[in-house]
Short mmCIF file of C-alpha atoms and ligand atoms in Angstrom, two decimals:
data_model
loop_
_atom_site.label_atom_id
_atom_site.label_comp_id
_atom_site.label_asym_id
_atom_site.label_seq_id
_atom_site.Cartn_x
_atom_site.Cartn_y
_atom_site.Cartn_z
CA UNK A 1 -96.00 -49.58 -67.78
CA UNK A 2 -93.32 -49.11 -70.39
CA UNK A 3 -94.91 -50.49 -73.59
CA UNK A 4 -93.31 -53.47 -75.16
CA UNK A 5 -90.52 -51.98 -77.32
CA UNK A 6 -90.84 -52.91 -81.33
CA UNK A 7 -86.76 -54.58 -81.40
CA UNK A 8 -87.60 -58.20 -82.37
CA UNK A 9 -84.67 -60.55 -81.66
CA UNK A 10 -82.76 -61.55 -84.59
CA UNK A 11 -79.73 -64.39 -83.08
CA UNK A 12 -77.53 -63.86 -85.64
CA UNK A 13 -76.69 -59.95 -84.85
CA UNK A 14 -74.86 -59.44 -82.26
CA UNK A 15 -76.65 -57.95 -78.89
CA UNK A 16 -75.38 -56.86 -75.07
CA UNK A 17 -76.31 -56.22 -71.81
CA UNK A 18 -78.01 -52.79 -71.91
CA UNK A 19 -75.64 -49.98 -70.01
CA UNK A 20 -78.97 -49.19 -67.89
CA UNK A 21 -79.07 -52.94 -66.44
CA UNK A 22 -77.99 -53.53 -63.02
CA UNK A 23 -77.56 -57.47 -62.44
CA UNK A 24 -77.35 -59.33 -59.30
CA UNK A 25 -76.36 -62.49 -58.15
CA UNK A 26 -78.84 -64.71 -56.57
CA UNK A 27 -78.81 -68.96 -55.69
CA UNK A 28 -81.72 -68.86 -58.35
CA UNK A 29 -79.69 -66.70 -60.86
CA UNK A 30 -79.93 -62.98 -60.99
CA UNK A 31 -82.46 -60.60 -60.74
CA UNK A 32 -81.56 -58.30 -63.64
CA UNK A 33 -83.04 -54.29 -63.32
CA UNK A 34 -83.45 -51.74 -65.75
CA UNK A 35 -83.01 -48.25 -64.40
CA UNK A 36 -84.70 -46.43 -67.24
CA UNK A 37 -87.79 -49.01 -67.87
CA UNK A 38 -87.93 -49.58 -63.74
CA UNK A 39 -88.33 -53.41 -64.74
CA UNK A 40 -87.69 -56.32 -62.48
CA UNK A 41 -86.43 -59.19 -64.69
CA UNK A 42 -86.12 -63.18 -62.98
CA UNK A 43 -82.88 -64.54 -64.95
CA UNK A 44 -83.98 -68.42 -63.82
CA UNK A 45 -80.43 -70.27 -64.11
CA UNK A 46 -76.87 -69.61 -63.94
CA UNK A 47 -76.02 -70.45 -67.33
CA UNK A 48 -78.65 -68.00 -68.58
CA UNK A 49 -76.85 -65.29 -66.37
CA UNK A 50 -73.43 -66.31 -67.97
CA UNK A 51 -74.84 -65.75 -71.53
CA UNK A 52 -76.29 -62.73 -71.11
CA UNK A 53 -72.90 -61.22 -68.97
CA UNK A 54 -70.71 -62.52 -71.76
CA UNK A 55 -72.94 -61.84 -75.09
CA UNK A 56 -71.86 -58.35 -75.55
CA UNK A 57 -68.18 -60.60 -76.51
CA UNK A 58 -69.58 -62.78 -79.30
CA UNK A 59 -70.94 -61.30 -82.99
CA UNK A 60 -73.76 -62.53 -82.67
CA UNK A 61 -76.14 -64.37 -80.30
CA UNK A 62 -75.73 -67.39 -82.33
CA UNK A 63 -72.18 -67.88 -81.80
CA UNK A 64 -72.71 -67.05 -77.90
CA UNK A 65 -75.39 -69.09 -77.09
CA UNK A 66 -72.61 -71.72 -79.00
CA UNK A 67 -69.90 -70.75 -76.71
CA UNK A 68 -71.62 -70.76 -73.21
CA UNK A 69 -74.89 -73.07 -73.32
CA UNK A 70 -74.51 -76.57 -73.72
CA UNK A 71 -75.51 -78.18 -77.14
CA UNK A 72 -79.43 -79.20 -77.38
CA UNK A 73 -80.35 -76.48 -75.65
CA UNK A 74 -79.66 -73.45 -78.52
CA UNK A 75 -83.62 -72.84 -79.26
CA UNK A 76 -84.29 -72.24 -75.38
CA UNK A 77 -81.86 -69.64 -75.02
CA UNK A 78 -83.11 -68.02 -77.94
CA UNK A 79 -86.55 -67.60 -76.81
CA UNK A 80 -84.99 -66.71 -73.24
CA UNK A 81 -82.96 -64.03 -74.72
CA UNK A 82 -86.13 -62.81 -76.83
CA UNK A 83 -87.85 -62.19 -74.31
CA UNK A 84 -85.28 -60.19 -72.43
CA UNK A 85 -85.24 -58.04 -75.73
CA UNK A 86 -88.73 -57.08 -75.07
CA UNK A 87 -88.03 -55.76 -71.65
CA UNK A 88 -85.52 -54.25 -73.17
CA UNK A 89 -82.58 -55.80 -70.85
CA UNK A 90 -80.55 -56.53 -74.25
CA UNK A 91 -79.86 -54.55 -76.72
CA UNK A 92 -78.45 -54.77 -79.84
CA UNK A 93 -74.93 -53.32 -80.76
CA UNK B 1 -92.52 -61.06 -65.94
CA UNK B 2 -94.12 -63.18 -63.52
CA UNK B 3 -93.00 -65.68 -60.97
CA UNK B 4 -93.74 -69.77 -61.02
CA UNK B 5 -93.54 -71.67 -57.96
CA UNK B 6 -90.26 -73.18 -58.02
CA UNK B 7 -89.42 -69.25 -58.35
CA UNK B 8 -91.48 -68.67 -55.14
CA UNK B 9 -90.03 -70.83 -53.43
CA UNK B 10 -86.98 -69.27 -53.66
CA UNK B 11 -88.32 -66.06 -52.41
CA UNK B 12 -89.72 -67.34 -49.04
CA UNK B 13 -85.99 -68.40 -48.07
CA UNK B 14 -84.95 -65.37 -48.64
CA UNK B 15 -82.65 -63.13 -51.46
CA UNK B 16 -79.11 -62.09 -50.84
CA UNK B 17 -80.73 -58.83 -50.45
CA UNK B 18 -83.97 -56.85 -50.48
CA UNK B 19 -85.90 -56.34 -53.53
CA UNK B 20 -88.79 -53.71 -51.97
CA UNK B 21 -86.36 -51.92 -48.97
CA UNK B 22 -88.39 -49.05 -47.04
CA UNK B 23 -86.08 -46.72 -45.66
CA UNK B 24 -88.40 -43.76 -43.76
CA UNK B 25 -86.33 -40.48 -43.16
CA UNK B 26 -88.29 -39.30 -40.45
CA UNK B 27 -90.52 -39.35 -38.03
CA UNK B 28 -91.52 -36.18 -38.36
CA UNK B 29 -94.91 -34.67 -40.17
CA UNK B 30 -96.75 -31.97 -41.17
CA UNK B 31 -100.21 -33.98 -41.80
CA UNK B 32 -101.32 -36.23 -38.97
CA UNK B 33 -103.53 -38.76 -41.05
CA UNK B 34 -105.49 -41.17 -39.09
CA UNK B 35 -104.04 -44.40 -40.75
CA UNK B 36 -100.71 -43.65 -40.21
CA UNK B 37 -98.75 -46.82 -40.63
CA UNK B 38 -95.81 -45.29 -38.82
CA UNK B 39 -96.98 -43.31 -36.25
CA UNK B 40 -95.55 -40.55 -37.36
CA UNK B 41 -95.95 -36.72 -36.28
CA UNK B 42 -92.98 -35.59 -34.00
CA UNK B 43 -89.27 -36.06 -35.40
CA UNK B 44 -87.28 -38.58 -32.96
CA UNK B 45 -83.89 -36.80 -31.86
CA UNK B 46 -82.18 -40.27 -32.49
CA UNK B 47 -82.34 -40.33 -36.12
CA UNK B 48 -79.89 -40.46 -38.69
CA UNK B 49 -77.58 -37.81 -39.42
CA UNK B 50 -76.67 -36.55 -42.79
CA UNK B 51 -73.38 -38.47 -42.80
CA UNK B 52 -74.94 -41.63 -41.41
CA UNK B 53 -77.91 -41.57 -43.82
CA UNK B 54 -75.66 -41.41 -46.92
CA UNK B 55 -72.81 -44.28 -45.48
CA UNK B 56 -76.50 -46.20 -45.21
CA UNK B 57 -76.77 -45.58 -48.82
CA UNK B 58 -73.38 -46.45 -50.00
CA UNK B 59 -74.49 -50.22 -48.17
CA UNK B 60 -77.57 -50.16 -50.20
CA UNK B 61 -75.72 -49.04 -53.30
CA UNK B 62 -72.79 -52.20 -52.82
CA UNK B 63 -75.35 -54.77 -51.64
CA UNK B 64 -76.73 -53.95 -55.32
CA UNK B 65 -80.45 -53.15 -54.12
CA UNK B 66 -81.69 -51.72 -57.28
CA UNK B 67 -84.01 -48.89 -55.50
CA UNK B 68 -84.69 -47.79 -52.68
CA UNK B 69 -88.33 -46.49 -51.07
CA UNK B 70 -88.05 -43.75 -49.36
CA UNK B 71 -90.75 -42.57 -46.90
CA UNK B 72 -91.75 -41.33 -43.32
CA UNK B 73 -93.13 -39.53 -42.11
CA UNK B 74 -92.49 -36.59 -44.60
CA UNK B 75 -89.40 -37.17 -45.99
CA UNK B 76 -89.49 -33.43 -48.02
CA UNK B 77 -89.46 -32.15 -44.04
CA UNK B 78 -85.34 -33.60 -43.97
CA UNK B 79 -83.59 -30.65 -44.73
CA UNK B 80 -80.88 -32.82 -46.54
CA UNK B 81 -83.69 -34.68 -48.47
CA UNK B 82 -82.17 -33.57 -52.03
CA UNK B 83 -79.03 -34.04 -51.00
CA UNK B 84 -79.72 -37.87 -49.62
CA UNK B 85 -81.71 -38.54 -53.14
CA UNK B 86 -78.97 -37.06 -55.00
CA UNK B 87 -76.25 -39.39 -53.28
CA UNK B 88 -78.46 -42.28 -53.48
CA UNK B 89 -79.57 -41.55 -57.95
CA UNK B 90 -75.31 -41.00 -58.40
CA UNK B 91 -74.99 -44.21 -57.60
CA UNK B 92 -77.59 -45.74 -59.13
CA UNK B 93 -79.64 -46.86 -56.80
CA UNK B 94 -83.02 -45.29 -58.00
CA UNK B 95 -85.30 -43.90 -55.64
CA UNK B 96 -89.37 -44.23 -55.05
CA UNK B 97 -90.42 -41.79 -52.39
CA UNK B 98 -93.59 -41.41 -51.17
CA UNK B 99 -95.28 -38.11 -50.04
CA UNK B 100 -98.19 -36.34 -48.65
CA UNK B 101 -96.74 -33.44 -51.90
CA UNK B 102 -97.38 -30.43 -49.13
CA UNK B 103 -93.52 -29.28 -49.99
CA UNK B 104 -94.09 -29.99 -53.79
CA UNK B 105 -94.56 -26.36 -54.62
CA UNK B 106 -93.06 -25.24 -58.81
CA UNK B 107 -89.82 -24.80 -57.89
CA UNK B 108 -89.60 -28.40 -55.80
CA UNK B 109 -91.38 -29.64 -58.57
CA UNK B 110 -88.80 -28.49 -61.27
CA UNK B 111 -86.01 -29.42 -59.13
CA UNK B 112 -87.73 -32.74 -58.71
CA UNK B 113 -88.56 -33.24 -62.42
CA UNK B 114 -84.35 -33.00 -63.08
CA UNK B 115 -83.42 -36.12 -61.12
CA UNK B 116 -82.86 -39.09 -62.99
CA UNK B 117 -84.17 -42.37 -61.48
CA UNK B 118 -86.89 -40.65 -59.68
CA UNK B 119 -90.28 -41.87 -58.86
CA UNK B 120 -92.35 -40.17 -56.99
CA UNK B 121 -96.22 -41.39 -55.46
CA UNK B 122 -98.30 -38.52 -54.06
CA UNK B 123 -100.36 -40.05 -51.60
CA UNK B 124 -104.55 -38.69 -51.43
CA UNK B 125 -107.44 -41.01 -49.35
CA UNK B 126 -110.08 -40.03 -51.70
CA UNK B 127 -111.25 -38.94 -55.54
CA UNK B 128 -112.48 -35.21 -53.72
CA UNK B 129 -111.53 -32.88 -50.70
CA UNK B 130 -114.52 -34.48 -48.24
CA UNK B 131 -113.48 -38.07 -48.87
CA UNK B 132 -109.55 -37.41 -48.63
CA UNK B 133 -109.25 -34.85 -45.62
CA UNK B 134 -111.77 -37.15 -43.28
CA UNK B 135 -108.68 -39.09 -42.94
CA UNK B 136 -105.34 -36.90 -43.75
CA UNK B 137 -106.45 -33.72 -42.68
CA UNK B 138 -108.02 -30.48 -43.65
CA UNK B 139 -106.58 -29.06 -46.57
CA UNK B 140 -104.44 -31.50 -47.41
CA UNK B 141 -106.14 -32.52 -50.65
CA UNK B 142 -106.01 -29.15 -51.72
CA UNK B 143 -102.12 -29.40 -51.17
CA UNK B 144 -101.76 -32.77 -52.93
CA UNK B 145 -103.73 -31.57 -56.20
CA UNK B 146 -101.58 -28.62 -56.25
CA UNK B 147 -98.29 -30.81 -55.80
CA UNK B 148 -100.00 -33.36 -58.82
CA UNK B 149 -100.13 -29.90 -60.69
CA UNK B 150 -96.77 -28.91 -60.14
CA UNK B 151 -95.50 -31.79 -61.44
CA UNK B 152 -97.18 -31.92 -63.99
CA UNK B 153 -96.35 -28.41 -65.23
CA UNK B 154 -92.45 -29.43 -64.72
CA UNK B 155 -93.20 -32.01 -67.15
CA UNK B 156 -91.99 -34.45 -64.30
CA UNK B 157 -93.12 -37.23 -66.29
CA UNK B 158 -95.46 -40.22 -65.19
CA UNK B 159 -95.55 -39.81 -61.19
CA UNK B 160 -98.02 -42.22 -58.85
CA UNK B 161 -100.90 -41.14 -57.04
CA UNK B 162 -101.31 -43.40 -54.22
CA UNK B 163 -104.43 -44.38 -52.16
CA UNK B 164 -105.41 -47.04 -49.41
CA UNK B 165 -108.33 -49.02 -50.00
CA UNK B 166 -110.93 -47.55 -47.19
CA UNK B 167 -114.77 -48.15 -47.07
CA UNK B 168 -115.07 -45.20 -48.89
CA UNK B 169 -111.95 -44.74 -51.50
CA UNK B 170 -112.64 -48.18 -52.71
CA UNK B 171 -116.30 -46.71 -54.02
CA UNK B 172 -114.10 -44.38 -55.85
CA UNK B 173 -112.15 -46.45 -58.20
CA UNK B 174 -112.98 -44.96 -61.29
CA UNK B 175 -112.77 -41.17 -60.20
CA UNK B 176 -109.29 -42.36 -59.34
CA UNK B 177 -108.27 -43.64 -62.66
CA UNK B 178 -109.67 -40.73 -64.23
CA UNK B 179 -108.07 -38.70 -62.28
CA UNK B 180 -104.32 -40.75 -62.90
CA UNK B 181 -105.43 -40.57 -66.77
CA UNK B 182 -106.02 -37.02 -66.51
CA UNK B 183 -102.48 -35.92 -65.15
CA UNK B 184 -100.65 -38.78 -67.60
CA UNK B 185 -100.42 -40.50 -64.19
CA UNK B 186 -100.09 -44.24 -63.08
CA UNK B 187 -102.33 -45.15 -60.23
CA UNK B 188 -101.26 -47.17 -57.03
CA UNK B 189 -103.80 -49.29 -54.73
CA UNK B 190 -102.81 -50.44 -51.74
CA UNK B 191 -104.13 -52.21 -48.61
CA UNK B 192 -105.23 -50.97 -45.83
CA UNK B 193 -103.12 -52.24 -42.79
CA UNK B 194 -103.86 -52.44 -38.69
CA UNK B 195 -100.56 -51.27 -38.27
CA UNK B 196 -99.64 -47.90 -36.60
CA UNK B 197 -102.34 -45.43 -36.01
CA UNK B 198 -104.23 -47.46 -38.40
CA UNK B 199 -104.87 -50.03 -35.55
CA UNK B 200 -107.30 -47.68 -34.00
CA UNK B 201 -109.32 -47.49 -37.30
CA UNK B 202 -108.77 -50.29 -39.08
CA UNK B 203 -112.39 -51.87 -37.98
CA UNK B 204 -114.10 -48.56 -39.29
CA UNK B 205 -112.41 -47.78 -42.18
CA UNK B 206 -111.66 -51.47 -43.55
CA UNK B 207 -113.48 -52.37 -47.01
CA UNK B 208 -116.26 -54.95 -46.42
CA UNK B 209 -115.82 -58.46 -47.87
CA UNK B 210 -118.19 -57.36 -50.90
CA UNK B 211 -116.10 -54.63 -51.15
CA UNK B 212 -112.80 -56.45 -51.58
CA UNK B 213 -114.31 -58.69 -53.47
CA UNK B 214 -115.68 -56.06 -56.60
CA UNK B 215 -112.21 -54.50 -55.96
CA UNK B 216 -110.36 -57.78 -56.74
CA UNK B 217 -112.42 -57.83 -60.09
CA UNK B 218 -111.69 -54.35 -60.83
CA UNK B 219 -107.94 -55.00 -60.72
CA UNK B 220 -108.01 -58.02 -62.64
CA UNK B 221 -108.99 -55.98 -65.62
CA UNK B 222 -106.34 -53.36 -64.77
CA UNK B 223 -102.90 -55.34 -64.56
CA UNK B 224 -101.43 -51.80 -65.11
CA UNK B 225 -102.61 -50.85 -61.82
CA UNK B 226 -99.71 -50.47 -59.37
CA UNK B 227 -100.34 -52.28 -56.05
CA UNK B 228 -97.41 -53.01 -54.39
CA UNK B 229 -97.95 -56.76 -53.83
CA UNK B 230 -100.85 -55.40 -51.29
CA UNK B 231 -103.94 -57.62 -52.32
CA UNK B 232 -102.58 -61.08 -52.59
CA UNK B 233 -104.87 -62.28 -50.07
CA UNK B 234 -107.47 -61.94 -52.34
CA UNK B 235 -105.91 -64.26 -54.89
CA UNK B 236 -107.72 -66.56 -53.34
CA UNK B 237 -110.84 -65.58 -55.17
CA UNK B 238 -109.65 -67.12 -58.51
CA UNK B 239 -106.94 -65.95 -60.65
CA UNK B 240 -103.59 -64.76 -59.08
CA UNK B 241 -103.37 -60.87 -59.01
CA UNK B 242 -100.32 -59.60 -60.83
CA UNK B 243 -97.06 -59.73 -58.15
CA UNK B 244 -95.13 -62.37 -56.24
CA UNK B 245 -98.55 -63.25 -54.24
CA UNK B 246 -96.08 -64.23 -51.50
CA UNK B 247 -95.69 -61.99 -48.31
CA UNK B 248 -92.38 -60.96 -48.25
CA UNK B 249 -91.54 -59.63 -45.00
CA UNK B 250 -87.85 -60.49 -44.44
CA UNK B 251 -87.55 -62.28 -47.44
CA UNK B 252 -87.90 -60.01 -50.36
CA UNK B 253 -89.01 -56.85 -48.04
CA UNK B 254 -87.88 -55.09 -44.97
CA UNK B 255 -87.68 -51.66 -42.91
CA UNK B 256 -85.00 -49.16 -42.27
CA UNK B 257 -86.65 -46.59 -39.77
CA UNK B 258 -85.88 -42.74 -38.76
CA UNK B 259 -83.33 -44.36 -36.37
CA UNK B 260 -82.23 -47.11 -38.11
CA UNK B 261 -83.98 -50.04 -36.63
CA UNK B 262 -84.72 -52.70 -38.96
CA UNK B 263 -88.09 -54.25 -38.96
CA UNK B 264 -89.05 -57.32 -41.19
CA UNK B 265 -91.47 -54.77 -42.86
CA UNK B 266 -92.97 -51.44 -43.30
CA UNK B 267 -96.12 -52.52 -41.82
CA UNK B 268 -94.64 -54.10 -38.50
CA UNK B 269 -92.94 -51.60 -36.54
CA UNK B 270 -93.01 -53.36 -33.10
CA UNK B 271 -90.56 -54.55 -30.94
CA UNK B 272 -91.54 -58.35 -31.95
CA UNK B 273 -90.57 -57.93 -35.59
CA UNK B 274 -87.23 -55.57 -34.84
CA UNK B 275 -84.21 -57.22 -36.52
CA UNK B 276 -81.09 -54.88 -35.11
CA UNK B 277 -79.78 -51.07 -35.97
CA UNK B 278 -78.01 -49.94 -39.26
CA UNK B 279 -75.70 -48.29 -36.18
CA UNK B 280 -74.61 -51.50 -35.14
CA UNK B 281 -72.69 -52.64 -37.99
CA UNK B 282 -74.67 -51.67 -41.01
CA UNK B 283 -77.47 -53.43 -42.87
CA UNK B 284 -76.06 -56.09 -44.64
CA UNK B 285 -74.83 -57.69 -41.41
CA UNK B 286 -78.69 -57.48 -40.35
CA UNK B 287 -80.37 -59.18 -43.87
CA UNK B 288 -77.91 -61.80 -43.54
CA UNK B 289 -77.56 -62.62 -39.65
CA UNK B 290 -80.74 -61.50 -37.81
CA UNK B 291 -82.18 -64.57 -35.91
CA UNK B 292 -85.71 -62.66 -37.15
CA UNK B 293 -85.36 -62.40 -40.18
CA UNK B 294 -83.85 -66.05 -40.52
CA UNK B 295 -86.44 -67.74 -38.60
CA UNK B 296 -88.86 -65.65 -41.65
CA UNK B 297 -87.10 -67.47 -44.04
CA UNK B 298 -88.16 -70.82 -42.87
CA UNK B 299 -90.76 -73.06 -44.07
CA UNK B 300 -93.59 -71.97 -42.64
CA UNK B 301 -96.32 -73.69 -41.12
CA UNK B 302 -99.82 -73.31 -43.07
CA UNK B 303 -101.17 -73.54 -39.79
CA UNK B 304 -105.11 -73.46 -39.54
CA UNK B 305 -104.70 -72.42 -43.83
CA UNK B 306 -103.32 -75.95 -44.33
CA UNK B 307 -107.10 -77.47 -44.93
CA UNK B 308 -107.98 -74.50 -47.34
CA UNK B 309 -107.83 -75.07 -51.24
CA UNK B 310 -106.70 -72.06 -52.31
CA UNK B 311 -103.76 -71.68 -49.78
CA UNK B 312 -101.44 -71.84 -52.43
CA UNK B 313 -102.60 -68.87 -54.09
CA UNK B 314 -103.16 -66.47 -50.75
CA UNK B 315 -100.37 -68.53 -48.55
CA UNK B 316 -102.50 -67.13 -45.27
CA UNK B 317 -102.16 -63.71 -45.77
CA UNK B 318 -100.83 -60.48 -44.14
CA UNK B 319 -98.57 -61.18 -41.38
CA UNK B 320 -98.86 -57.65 -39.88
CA UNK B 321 -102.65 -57.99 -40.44
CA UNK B 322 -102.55 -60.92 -38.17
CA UNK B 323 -100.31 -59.64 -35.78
CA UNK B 324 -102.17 -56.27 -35.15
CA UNK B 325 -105.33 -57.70 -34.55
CA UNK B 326 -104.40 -60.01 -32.15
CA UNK B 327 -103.90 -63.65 -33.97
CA UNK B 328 -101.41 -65.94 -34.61
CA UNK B 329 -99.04 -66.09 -37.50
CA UNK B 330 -100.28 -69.50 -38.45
CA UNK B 331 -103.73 -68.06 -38.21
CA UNK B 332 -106.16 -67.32 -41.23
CA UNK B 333 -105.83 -63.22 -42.47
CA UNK B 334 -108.06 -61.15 -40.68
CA UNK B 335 -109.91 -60.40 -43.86
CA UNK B 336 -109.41 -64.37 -45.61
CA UNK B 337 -111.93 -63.88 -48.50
CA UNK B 338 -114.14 -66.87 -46.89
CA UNK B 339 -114.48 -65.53 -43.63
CA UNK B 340 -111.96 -67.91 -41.57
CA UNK B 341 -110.21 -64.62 -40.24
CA UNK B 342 -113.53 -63.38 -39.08
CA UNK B 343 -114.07 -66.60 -36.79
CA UNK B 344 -110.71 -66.69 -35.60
CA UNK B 345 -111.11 -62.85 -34.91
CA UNK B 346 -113.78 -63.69 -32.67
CA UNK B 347 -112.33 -66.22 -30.62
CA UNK B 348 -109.46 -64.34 -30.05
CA UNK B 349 -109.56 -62.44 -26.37
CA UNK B 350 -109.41 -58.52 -26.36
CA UNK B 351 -106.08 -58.98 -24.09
CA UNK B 352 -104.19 -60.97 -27.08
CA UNK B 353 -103.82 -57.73 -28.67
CA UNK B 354 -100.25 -56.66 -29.20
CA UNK B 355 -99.21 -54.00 -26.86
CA UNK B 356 -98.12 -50.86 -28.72
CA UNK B 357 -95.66 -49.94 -31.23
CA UNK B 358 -93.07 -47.02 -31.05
CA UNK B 359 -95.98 -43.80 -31.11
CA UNK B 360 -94.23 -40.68 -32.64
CA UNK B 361 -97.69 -39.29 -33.21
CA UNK B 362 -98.09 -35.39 -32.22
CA UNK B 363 -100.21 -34.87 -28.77
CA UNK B 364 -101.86 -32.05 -30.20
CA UNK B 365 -103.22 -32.84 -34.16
CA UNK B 366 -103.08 -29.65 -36.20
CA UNK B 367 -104.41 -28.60 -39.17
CA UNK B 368 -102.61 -27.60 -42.05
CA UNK B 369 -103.55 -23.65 -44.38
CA UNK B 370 -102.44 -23.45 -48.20
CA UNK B 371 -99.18 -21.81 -48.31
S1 SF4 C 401 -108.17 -69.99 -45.24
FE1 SF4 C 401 -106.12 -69.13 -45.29
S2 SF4 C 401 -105.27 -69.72 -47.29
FE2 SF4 C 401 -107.50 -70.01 -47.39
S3 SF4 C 401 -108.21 -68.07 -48.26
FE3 SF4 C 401 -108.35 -67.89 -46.03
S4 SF4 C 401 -106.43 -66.90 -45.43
FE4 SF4 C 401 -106.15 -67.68 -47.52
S1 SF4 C 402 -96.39 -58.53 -43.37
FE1 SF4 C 402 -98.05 -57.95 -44.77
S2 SF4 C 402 -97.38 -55.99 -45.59
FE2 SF4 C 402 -95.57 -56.96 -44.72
S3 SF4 C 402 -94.62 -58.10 -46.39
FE3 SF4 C 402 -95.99 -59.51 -45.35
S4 SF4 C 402 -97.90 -59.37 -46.51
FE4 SF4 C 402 -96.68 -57.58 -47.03
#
């Protein structure tokens, strides 16, 4: 297993989509892959899927979690998008 | 990451495409192991052609299946194996390929060790020669340690070694890890399955219910363990094994064979579980319109499970397992960690037995000499 990598998430720099991710539509979300880790990721709604297509756009998380998730909702996108920093399906730019 | 239930639920209807796809080259092979889940031994002179095999893998590559794993038979016996891995890693779609390592000699290995999105598993049936070669053959331990060594001295990076849980392997876990540990390895348990040869020696060689049950323990300790989604049936013990714990045969899972039949998984190559060809009009069109695979996706029945408490976490079991050995699909798993398969086993007539599977075994078994 890949060990959890040391990147902690920091929402007000900006981040992407790593290059090595492969996503893919599914009625539950996505599944999102990572060719170089081999890891099998769950992305559990379709808003999460838009944030994380469109985050390499914004400069920072902040502002894209603003832009795409509606209000109320900002702290559990930030802990969704922390933990796909771990599995190192984000990175930051 | 794990999945929850609402997440599982998902799964059993089905994903717009496979997650775990088996596509076996070939029939053909060099070893003749008694297991065999394929049947495998003599190449069938239906099976894909070079140009076939790599339209097959531009479908995989736009239906977005992340990886593909590849299998057989031997799939190093393909003379266009590098150049079918090569098309598929160009386009991203990674491959896992399984192999008995006999054609893993240093300059496979090298060759093997500079292909990106590579993984391979080197299959062995037991921690020494005796053990191993009882079931795959004379020398082909031997063969596999020297394949292990190969790619180790290509500096191929973390590779599998593979083994089914038999009577005796499963009395060798720790050699096993050792052994993984020793060659900067990552070791890969799976079940052992009535399917193929294997239905011939599944009643010998199957762990005993004490056996699967220290087993289950062991692997709790050792979520780093690869095992394929193989042992969910003994979730039922207490906490969930790491995986899906769902069986995902036509769901999440499914078969491309030599000749491009689709089966709803590895483990059920029979006429009963065949979903279409790739010939016909590709794969897709299969996943998405097969009557079999549809009627998979459906709710199923817990059947003679529905009284059990821990149904939820073993959901009944292998399907193959069932099928092979004669009981329903509704029925308890042969090897239900509280003994319900066992009593539905013995009610079950000899004559319910399926009738048998495509056979591609070789008449005459041979044995195999170092090269
Ligand atoms: S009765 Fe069925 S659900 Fe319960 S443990 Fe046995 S196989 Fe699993
Ligand atoms: S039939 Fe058995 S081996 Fe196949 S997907 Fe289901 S549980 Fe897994």
């Amino acid at each position: 297993m890949a060990s959890s990598s040391a990147v902690t998430f920091d929402a007000s720099a900006p981040w992407s989509l790593s290059p090595e991710v492969s996503l893919r539509d599914e009625a539950f979300g996505a599944l999102a892959y990572h060719h170089g880790n081999r890891r099998l990721v769950f992305l559990k709604s379709r808003e999460l899927v838009e944030l994380v297509r469109r985050l390499g756009e914004f400069e920072s998380a902040d502002v894209a979690i603003g832009a795409v998730i509606a209000p109320g909702e900002h702290d559990r996108y930030v802990e969704a998008l922390s933990l796909l920093v771990t599995s190192e399906i984000l990175r930051g730019r | 990451m794990g999945a929850d239930a609402t997440l599982r639920d998902r799964f059993e209807r089905g994903l717009a495409a496979p997650i775990c796809l088996t596509w076996e080259l070939t029939y053909a092979c060099n070893l003749a192991c008694t297991h065999c889940l394929s049947s495998s031994g003599r190449r069938d002179p239906d099976e894909l052609t070079t140009a076939e095999a790599k339209s097959l893998i531009d479908e995989i590559a736009a239906m977005q299946i992340f990886y593909v794993n590849i299998g057989g038979g031997e799939p190093m016996i393909r003379r266009d194996f590098f150049e079918l891995v090569e098309h598929a890693v160009g386009q991203k779609v990674g491959v896992k390929f399984s192999t008995n390592g006999t054609r893993i000699d240093a300059a496979a290995a090298r060759r093997l060790a500079g292909i990106d999105y590579l993984d391979i598993q080197v299959s062995i049936d037991g921690a020494d020669a005796a053990t191993s070669d009882r079931i795959r053959g004379d020398g082909s331990y031997a063969q596999a340690r020297r394949a292990m060594d190969n790619l180790k001295a290509a500096d191929f990076g973390q590779f599998k070694i593979s083994v089914v849980m038999t009577r005796e392997s499963v009395e060798q876990l720790d050699e096993f890890e050792a052994m993984a540990k020793g060659y900067g390895a990552e070791l890969r348990l799976t079940r052992l399955r009535p399917s193929g040869r294997g239905v011939q020696v599944w009643q010998e060689l199957r762990p005993t219910a004490e056996q699967n049950r220290r087993l289950y323990q062991w692997l709790l300790g050792r979520p780093n363990v690869l095992t394929g989604d193989s042992f969910f049936h003994l979730s039922a013990l207490g906490s969930p094994l790491e995986g899906l714990n769902l069986c995902g045969a036509g769901r999440v899972v499914c078969l491309i064979d030599p000749v491009g039949d689709v089966y709803a998984c590895p483990f059920v190559i029979h006429e009963q579980f065949r979903a279409g060809n790739v010939r016909d009009a590709g794969f897709a069109q299969v996943w998405t319109n097969s009557e079999l695979l549809r009627s998979l996706r459906e709710p199923g029945s817990p059947g003679a499970c529905g009284a059990c408490g821990s149904y939820d976490a073993c959901r009944g079991g292998c399907m193959a397992a069932k099928f092979f050995t004669g009981l329903e699909l509704t029925d308890p798993d042969p090897e239900c960690v509280f003994g319900h398969g066992e009593t539905a086993l013995a009610k079950k007539a000899p004559s319910s037995l399926p009738t048998t599977s495509p056979d591609h075994s070789r008449r005459i078994p041979v044995s195999i000499s170092p090269r």
